[in-house]
mmCIF file of C-alpha atoms and ligand atoms in Angstrom:
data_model
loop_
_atom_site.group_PDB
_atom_site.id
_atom_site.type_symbol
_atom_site.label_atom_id
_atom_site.label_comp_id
_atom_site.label_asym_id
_atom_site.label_seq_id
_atom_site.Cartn_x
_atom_site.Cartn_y
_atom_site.Cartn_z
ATOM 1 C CA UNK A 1 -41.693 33.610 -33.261
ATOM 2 C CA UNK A 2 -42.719 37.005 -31.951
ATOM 3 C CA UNK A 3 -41.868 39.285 -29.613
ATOM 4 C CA UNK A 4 -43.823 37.712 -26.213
ATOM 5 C CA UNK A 5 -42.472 33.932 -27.920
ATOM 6 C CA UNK A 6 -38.743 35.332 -27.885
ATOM 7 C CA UNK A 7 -38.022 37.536 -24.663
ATOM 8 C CA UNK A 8 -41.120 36.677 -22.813
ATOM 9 C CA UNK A 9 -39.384 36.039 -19.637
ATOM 10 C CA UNK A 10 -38.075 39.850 -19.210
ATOM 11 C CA UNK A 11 -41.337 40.668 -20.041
ATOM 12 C CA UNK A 12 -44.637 41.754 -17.409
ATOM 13 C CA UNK A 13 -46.333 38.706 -19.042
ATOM 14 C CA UNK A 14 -47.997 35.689 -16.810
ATOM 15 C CA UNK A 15 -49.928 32.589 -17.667
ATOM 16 C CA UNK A 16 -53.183 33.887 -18.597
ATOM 17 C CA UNK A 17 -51.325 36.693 -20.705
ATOM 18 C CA UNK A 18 -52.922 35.308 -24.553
ATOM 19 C CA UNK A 19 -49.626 34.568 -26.693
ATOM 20 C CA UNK A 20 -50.517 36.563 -29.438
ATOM 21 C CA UNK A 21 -48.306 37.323 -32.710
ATOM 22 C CA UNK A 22 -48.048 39.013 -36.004
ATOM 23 C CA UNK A 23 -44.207 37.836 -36.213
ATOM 24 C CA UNK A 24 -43.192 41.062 -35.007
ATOM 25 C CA UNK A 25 -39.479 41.597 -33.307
ATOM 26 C CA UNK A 26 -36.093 39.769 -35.016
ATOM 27 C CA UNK A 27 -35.452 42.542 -37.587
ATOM 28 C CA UNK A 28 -32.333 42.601 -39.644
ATOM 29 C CA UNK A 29 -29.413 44.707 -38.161
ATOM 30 C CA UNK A 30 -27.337 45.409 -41.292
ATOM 31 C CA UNK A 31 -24.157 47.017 -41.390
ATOM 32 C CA UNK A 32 -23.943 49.859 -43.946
ATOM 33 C CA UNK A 33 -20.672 50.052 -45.494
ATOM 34 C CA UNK A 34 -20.501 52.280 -47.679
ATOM 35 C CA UNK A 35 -21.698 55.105 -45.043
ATOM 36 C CA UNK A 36 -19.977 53.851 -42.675
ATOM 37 C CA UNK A 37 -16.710 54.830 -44.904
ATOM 38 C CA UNK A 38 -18.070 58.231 -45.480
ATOM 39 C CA UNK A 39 -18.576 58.696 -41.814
ATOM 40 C CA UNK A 40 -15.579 56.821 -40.510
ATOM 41 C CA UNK A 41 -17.922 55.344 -38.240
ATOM 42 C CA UNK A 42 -19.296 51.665 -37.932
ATOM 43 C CA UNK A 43 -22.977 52.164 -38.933
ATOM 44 C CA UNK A 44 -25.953 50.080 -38.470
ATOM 45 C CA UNK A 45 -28.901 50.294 -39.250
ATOM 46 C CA UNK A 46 -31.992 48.265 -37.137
ATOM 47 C CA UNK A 47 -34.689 47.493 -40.271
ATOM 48 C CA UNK A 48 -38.041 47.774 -38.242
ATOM 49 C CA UNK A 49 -39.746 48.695 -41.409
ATOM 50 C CA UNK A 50 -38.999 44.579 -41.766
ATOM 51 C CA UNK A 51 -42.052 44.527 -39.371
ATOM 52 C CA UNK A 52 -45.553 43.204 -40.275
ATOM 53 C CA UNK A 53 -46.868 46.648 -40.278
ATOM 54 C CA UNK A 54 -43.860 47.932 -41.372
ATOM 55 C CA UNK A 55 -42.555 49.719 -38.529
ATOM 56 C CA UNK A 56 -41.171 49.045 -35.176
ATOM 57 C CA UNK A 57 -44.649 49.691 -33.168
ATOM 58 C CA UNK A 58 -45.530 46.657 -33.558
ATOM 59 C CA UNK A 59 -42.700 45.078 -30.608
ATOM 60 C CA UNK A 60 -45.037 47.787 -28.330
ATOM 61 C CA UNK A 61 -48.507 46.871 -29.778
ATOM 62 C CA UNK A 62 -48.295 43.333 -29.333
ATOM 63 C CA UNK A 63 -47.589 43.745 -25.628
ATOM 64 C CA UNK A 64 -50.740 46.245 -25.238
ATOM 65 C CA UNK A 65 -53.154 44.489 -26.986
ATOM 66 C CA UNK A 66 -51.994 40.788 -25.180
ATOM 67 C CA UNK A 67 -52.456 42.723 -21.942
ATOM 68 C CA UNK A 68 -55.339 44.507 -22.687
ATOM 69 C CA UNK A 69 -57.303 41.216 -23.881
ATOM 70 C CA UNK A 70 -55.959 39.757 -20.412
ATOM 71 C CA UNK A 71 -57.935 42.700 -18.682
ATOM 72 C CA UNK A 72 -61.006 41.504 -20.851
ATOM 73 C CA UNK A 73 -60.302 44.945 -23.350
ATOM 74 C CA UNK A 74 -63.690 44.659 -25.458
ATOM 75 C CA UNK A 75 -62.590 47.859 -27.892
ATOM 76 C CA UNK A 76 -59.071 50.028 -28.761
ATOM 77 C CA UNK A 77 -58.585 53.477 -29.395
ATOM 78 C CA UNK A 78 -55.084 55.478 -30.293
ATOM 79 C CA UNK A 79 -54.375 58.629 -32.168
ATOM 80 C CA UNK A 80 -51.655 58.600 -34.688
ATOM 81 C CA UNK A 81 -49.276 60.216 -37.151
ATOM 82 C CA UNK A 82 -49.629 57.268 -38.757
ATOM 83 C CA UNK A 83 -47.936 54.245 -37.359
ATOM 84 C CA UNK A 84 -49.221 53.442 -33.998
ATOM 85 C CA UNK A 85 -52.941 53.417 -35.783
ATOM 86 C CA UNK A 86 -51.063 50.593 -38.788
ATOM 87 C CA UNK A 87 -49.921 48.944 -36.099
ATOM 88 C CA UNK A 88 -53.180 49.301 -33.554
ATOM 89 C CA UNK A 89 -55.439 48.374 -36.639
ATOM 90 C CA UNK A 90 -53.558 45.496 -37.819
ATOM 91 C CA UNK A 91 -53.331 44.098 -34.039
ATOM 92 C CA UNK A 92 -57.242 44.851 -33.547
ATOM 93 C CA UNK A 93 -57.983 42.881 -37.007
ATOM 94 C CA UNK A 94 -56.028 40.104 -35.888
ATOM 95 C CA UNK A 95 -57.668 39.382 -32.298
ATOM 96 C CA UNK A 96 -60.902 40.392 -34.025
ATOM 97 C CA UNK A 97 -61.812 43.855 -32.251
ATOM 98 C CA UNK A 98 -63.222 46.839 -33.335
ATOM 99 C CA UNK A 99 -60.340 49.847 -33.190
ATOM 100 C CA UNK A 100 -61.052 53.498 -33.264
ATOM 101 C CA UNK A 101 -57.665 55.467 -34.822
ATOM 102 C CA UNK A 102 -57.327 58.990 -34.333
ATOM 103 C CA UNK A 103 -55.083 61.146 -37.137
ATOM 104 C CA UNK A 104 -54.339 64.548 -37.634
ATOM 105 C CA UNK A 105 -56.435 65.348 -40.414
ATOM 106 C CA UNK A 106 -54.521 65.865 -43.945
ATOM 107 C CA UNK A 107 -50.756 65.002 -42.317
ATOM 108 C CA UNK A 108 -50.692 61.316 -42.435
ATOM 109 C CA UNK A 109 -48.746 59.210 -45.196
ATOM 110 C CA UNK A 110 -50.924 57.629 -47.536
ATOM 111 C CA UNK A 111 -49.247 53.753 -46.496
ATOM 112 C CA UNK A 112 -50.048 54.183 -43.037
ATOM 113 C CA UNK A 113 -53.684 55.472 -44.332
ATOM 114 C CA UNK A 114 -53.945 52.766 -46.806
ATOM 115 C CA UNK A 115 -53.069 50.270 -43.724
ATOM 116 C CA UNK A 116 -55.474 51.639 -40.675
ATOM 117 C CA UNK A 117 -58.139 51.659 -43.392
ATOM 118 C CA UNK A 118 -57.675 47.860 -45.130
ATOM 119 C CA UNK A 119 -57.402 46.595 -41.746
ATOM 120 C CA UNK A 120 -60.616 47.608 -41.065
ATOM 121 C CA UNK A 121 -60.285 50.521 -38.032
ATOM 122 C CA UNK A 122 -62.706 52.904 -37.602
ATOM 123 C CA UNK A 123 -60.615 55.769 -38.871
ATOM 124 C CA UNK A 124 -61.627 59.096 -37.679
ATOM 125 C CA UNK A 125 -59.700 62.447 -39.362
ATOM 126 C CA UNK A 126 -59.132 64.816 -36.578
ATOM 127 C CA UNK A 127 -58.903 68.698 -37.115
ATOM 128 C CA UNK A 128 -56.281 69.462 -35.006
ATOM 129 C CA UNK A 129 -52.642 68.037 -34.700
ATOM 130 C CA UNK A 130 -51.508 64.992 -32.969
ATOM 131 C CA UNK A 131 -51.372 66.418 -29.649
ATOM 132 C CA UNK A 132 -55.087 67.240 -29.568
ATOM 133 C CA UNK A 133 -56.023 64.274 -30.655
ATOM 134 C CA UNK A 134 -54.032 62.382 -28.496
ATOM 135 C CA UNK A 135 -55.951 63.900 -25.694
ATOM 136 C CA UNK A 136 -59.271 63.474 -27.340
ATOM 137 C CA UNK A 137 -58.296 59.680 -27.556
ATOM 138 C CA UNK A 138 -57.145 59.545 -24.006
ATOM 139 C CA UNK A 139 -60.521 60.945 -22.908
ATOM 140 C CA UNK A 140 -62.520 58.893 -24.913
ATOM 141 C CA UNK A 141 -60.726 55.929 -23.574
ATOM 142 C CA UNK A 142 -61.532 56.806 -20.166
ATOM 143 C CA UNK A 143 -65.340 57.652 -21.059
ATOM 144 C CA UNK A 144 -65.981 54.533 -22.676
ATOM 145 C CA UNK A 145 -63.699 51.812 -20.782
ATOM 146 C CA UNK A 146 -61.212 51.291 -24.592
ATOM 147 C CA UNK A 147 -58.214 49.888 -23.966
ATOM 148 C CA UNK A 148 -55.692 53.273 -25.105
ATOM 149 C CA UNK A 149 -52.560 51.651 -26.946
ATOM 150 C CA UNK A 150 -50.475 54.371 -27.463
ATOM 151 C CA UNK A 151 -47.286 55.220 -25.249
ATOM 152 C CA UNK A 152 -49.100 56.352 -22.370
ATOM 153 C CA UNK A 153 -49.779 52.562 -22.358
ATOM 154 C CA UNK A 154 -46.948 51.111 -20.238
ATOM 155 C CA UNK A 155 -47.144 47.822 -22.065
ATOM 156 C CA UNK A 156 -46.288 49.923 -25.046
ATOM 157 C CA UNK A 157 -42.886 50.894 -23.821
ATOM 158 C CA UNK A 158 -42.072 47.096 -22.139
ATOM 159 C CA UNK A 159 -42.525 45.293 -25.779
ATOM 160 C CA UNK A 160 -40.475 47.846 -27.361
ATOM 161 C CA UNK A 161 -37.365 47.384 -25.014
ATOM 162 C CA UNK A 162 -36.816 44.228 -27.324
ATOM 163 C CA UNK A 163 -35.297 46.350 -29.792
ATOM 164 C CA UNK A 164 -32.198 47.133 -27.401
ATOM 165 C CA UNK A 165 -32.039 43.046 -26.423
ATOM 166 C CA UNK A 166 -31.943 42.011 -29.708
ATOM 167 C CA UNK A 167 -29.047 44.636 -30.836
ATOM 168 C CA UNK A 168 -27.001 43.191 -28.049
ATOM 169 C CA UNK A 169 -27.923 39.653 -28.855
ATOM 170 C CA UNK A 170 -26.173 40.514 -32.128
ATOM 171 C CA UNK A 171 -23.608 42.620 -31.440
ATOM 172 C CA UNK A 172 -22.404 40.827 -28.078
ATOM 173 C CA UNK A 173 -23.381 44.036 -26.486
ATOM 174 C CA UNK A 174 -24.556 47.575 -26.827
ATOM 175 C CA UNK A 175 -22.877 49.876 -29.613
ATOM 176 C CA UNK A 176 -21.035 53.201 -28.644
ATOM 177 C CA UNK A 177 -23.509 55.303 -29.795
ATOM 178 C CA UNK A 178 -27.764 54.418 -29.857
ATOM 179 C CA UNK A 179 -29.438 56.937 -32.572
ATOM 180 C CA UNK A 180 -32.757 57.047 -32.757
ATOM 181 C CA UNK A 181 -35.625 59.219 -34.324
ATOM 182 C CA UNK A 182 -37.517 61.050 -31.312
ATOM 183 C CA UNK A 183 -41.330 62.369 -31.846
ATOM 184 C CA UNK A 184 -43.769 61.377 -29.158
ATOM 185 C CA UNK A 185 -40.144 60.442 -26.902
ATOM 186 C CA UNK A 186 -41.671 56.441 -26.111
ATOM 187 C CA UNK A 187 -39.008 54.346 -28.154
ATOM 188 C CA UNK A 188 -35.613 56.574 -26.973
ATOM 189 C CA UNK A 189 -37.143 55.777 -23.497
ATOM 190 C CA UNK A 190 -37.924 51.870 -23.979
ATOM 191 C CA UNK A 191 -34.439 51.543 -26.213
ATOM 192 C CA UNK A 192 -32.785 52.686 -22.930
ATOM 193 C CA UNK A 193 -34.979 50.613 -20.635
ATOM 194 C CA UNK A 194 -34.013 47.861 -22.395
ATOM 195 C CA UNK A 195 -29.989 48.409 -22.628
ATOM 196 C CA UNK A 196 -30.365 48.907 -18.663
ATOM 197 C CA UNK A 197 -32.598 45.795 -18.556
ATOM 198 C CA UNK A 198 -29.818 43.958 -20.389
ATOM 199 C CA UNK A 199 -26.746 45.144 -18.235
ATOM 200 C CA UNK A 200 -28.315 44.529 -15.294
ATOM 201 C CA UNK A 201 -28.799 40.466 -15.945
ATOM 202 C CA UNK A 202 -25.762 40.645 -17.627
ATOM 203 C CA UNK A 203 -26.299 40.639 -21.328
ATOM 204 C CA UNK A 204 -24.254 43.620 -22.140
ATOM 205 C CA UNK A 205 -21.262 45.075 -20.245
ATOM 206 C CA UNK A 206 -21.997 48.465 -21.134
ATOM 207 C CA UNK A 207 -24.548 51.419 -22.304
ATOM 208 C CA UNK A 208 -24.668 52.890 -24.925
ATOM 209 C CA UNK A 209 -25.412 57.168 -25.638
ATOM 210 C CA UNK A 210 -28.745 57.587 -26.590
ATOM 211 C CA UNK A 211 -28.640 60.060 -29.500
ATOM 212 C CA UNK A 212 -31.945 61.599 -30.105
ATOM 213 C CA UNK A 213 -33.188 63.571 -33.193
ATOM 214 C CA UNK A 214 -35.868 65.988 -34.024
ATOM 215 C CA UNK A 215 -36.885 67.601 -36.516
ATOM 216 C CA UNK A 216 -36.705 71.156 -36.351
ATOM 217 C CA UNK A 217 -39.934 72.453 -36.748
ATOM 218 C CA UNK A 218 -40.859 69.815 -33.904
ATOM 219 C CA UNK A 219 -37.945 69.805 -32.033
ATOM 220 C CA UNK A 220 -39.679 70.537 -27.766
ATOM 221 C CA UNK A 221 -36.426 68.152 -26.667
ATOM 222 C CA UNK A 222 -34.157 70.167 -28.557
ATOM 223 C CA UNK A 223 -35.735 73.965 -27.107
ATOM 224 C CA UNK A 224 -36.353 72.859 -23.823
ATOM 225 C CA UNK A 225 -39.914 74.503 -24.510
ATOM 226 C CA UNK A 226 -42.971 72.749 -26.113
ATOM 227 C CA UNK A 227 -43.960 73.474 -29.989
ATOM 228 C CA UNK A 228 -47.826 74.226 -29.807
ATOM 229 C CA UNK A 229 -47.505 74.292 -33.870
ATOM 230 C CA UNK A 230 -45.163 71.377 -35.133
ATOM 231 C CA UNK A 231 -44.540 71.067 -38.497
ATOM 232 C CA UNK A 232 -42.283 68.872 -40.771
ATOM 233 C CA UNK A 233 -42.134 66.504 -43.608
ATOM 234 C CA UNK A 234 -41.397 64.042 -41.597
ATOM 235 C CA UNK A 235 -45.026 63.774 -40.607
ATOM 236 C CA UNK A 236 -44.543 60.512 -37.690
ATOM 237 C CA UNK A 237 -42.677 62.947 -35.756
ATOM 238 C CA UNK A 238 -44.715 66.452 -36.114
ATOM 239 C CA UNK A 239 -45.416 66.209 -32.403
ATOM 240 C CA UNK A 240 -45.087 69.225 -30.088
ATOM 241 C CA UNK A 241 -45.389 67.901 -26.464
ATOM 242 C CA UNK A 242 -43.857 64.689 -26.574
ATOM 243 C CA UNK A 243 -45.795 61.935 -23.892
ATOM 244 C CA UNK A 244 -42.655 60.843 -22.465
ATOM 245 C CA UNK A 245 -40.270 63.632 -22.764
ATOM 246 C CA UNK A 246 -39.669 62.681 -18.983
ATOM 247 C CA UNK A 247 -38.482 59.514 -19.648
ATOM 248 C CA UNK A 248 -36.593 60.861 -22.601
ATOM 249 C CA UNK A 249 -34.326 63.532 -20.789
ATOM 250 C CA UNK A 250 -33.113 60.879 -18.179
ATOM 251 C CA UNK A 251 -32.416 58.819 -20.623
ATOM 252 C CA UNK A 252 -30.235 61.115 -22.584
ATOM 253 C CA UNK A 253 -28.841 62.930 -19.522
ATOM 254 C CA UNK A 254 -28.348 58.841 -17.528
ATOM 255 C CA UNK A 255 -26.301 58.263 -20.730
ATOM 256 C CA UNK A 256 -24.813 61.151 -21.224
ATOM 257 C CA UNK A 257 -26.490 61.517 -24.755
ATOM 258 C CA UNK A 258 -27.772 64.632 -26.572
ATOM 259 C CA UNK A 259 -30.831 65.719 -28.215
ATOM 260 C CA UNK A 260 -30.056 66.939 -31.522
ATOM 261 C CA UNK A 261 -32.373 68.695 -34.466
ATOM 262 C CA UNK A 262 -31.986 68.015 -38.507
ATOM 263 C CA UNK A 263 -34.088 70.388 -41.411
ATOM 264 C CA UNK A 264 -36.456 68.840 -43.826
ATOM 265 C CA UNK A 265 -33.535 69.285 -46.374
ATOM 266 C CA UNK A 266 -31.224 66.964 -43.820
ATOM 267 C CA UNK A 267 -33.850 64.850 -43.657
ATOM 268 C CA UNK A 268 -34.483 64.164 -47.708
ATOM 269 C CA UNK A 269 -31.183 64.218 -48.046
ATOM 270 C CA UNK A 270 -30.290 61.851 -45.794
ATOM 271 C CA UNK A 271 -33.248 59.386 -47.172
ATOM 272 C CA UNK A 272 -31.776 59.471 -50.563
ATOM 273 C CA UNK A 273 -28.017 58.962 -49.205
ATOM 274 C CA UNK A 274 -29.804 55.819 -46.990
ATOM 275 C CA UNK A 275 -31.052 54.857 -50.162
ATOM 276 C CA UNK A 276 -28.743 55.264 -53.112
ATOM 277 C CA UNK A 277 -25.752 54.380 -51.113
ATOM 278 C CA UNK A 278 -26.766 51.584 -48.665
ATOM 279 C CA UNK A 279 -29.668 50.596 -50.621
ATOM 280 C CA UNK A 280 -32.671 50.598 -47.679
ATOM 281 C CA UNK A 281 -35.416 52.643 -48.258
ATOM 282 C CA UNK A 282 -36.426 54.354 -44.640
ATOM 283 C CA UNK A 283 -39.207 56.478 -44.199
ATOM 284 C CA UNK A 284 -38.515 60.363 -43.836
ATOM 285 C CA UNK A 285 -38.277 60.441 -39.819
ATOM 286 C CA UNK A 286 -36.282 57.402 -39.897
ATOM 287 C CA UNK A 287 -33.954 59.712 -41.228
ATOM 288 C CA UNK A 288 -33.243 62.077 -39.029
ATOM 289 C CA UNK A 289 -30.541 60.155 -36.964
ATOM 290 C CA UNK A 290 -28.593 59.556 -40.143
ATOM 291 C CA UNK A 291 -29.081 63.376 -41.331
ATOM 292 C CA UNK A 292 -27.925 64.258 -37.072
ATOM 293 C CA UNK A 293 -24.294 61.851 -37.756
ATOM 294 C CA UNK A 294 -24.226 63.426 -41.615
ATOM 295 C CA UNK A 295 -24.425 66.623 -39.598
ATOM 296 C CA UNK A 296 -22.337 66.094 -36.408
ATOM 297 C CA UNK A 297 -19.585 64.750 -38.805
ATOM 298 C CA UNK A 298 -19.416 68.334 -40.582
ATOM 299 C CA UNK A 299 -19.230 69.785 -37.266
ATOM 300 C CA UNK A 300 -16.093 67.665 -35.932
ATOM 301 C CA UNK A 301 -18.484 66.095 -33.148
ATOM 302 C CA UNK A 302 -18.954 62.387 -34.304
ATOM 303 C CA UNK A 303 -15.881 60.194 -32.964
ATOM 304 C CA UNK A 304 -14.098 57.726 -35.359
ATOM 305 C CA UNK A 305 -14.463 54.573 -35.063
ATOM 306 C CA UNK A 306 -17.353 54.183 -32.681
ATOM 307 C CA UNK A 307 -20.103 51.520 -33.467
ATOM 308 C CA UNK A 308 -23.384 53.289 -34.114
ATOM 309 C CA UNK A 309 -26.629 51.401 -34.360
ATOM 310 C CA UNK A 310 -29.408 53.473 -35.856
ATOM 311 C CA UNK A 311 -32.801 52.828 -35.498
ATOM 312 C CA UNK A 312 -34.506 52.747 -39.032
ATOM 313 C CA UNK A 313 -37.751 53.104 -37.676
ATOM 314 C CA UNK A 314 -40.654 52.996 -40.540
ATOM 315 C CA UNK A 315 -40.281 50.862 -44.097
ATOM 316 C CA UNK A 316 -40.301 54.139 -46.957
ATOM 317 C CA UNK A 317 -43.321 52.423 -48.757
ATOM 318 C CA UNK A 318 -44.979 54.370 -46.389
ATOM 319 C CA UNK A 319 -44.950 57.378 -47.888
ATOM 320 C CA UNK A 320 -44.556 57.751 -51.365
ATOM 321 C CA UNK A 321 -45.776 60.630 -51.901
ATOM 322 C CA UNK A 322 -42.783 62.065 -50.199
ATOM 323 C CA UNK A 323 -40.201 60.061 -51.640
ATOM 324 C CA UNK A 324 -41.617 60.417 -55.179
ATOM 325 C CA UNK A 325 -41.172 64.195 -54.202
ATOM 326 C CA UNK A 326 -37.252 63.891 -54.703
ATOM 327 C CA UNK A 327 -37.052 60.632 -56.932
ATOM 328 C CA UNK A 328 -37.345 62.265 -59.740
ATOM 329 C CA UNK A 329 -38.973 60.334 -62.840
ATOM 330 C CA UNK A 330 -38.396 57.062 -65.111
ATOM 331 C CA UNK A 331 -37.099 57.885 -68.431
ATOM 332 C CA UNK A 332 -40.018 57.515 -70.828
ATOM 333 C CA UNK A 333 -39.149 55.630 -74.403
ATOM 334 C CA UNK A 334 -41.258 53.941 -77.251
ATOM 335 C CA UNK A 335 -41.157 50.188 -77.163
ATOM 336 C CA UNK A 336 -38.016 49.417 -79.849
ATOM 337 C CA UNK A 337 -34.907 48.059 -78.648
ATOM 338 C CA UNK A 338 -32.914 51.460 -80.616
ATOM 339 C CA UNK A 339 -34.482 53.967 -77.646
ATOM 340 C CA UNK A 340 -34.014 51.366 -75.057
ATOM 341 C CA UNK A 341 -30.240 51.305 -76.347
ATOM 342 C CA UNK A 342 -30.001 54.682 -76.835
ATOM 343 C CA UNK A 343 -31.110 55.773 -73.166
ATOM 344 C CA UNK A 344 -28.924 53.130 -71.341
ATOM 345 C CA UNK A 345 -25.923 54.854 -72.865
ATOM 346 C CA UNK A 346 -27.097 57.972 -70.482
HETATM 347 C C1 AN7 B 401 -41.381 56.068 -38.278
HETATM 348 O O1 AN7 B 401 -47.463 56.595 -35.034
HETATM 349 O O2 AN7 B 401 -46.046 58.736 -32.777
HETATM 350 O O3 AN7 B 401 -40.537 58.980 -30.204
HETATM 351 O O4 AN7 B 401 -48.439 57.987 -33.711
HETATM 352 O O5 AN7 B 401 -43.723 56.552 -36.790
HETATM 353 O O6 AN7 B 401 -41.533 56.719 -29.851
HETATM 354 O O7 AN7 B 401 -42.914 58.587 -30.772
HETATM 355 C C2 AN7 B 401 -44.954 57.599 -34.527
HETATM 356 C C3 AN7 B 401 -43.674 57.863 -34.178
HETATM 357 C C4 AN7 B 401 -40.135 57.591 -35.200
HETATM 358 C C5 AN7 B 401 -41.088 58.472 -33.143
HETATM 359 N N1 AN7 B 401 -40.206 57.031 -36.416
HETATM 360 O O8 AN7 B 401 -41.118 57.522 -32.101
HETATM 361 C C6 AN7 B 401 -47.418 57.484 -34.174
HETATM 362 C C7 AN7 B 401 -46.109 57.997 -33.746
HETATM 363 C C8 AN7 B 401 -41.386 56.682 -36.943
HETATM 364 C C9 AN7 B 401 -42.563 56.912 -36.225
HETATM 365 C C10 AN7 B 401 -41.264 57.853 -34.457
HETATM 366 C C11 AN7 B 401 -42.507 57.531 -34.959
HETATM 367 P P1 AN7 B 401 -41.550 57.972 -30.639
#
């Protein structure tokens, strides 16, 4: 049913672990033809916006929280650009404990507001960017005894490895290419955990390259230097000093991947091409690997033929405001059947 139900038994979990669920895990893995022509690639795209909070933090949450409430967690606290604290919130609601979400103030989409708020968290704006209030969290956390369920949580990192096991379960094994969006650096790191995982018991026969993308006004990975001031449009990846960036760089060297950066324009561009041409709407920073292959095809660097799986990270309901940015409008008529003719002949 869930992520614990379905690959429990590569998982840290143990009798007294509480088998808890949202129905998170099993997401569609679609192949995207029509791109795929265009890039003379095999493209496919992993749907976690299909997940109940509508992005793929909840494979991770579900593991922290179940361990947590093992540990006899009484409270949780995470900051956020937006996700984690959906996904905390909606967790916390479930098991019926008070959550405490941390998000920069002003820079979150209004979805992932919307969620942390119906679900009832105790949602706290925070002047300062993600980074600060990571560590605000963090020390909080320790202060008070809160469980912390953001990627410094290992458990995080273990229930999002089920990603890579269900690609393979698919596909037969991994793809050539693994492209994911990179902010705080966790799900690059579990992805490849979790292809490793596989090949070691035998589920796959090889690796993939883990292919990660920035943005470029938040690009540390890309520099090689941390970004005390992030800033993009894709707001679930304006992070400057990315918690696992250790992790991250052996994956991508181990794999002999590459860190690569996209623009805001790649980015919007890329949502709308996602979009108009393979018909799934992806949040802006679930665009940047499909922006990175738009943009490593121009430059001669993206092989034909290889089977890419790219990870579509967050559902675009989460931020309209953003998408309604480039959508343009609906074309506006009176209510007679003449107009409505007239306007359908374009
Ligand atoms: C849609 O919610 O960091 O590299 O606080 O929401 O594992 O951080 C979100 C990150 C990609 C980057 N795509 O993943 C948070 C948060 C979407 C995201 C990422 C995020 P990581």
């Amino acid at each position: 049913m869930g992520v614990i139900q379905n690959y429990g038994k590569l998982l840290p979990v143990t009798e007294k672990t509480p088998r808890i669920t949202l129905g998170e895990g099993n997401t569609p893995l679609v192949y995207i033809e029509n791109i795929s022509k265009m890039l003379e690639i095999e493209l496919y795209g992993k749907l976690e916006g299909c997940n109940p909070s509508g992005s793929f933090k909840d494979r991770g949450m579900v593991m922290a929280f179940a361990k947590a409430l093992e540990d006899g967690a009484k409270a949780f606290v995470c900051a956020s650009t937006g996700n984690t604290s959906a996904s905390a919130a909606a967790y916390a609601a479930s098991v019926g404990k008070p959550c405490f979400v941390l998000l920069p103030a002003g820079k979150v989409a209004l979805g992932k507001l919307a969620q942390a708020l119906m679900y009832g968290a105790k949602v706290i704006a925070v002047k300062g960017n993600f980074d600060r209030a990571l560590e605000l969290a963090r020390e909080a956390a320790e202060k008070e005894g809160f469980a912390i369920v953001n990627s410094v949580n290992p458990y995080r990192l273990w229930g999002q490895r089920s990603g890579a096991w269900e690609v393979c379960d698919v596909l037969g094994q991994a793809p050539d290419w693994h492209a994911v969006p990179v902010g705080n650096a966790g799900n690059i790191s579990a992805y490849w955990a979790g292809y490793k995982q596989y090949k070691e018991i035998g589920k796959t026969d090889k690796l993939p390259r883990m292919m990660g993308f920035q943005a470029e006004g938040a690009a540390p990975l890309v520099t090689g230097k941390p970004c005390p001031s992030p800033e993009t449009l894709a707001t679930a990846i304006r992070i400057g000093s990315p918690v696992s960036a250790h992790l991250a760089k052996a994956a991508v060297e181990e794999s002999e991947g590459e860190f690569n950066s996209v623009t805001d324009e790649e980015i919007l561009a890329a949502q709308k091409l996602l979009s108009s041409k393979g018909g799934i709407f992806a949040e802006p920073a679930s665009c940047a690997p499909l922006a990175g292959l738009v943009k490593l095809k121009k430059l001669g660097k993206l092989p034909k033929g290889i089977k890419v799986v790219m990870v579509l990270t967050g559902n675009g309901l989460k931020d309209p405001d953003t998408a309604m940015s480039q959508a343009g409008s609906p074309v506006e008529i009176g209510d007679t059947l003449e107009e409505l003719l007239e306007v359908m002949k374009g």
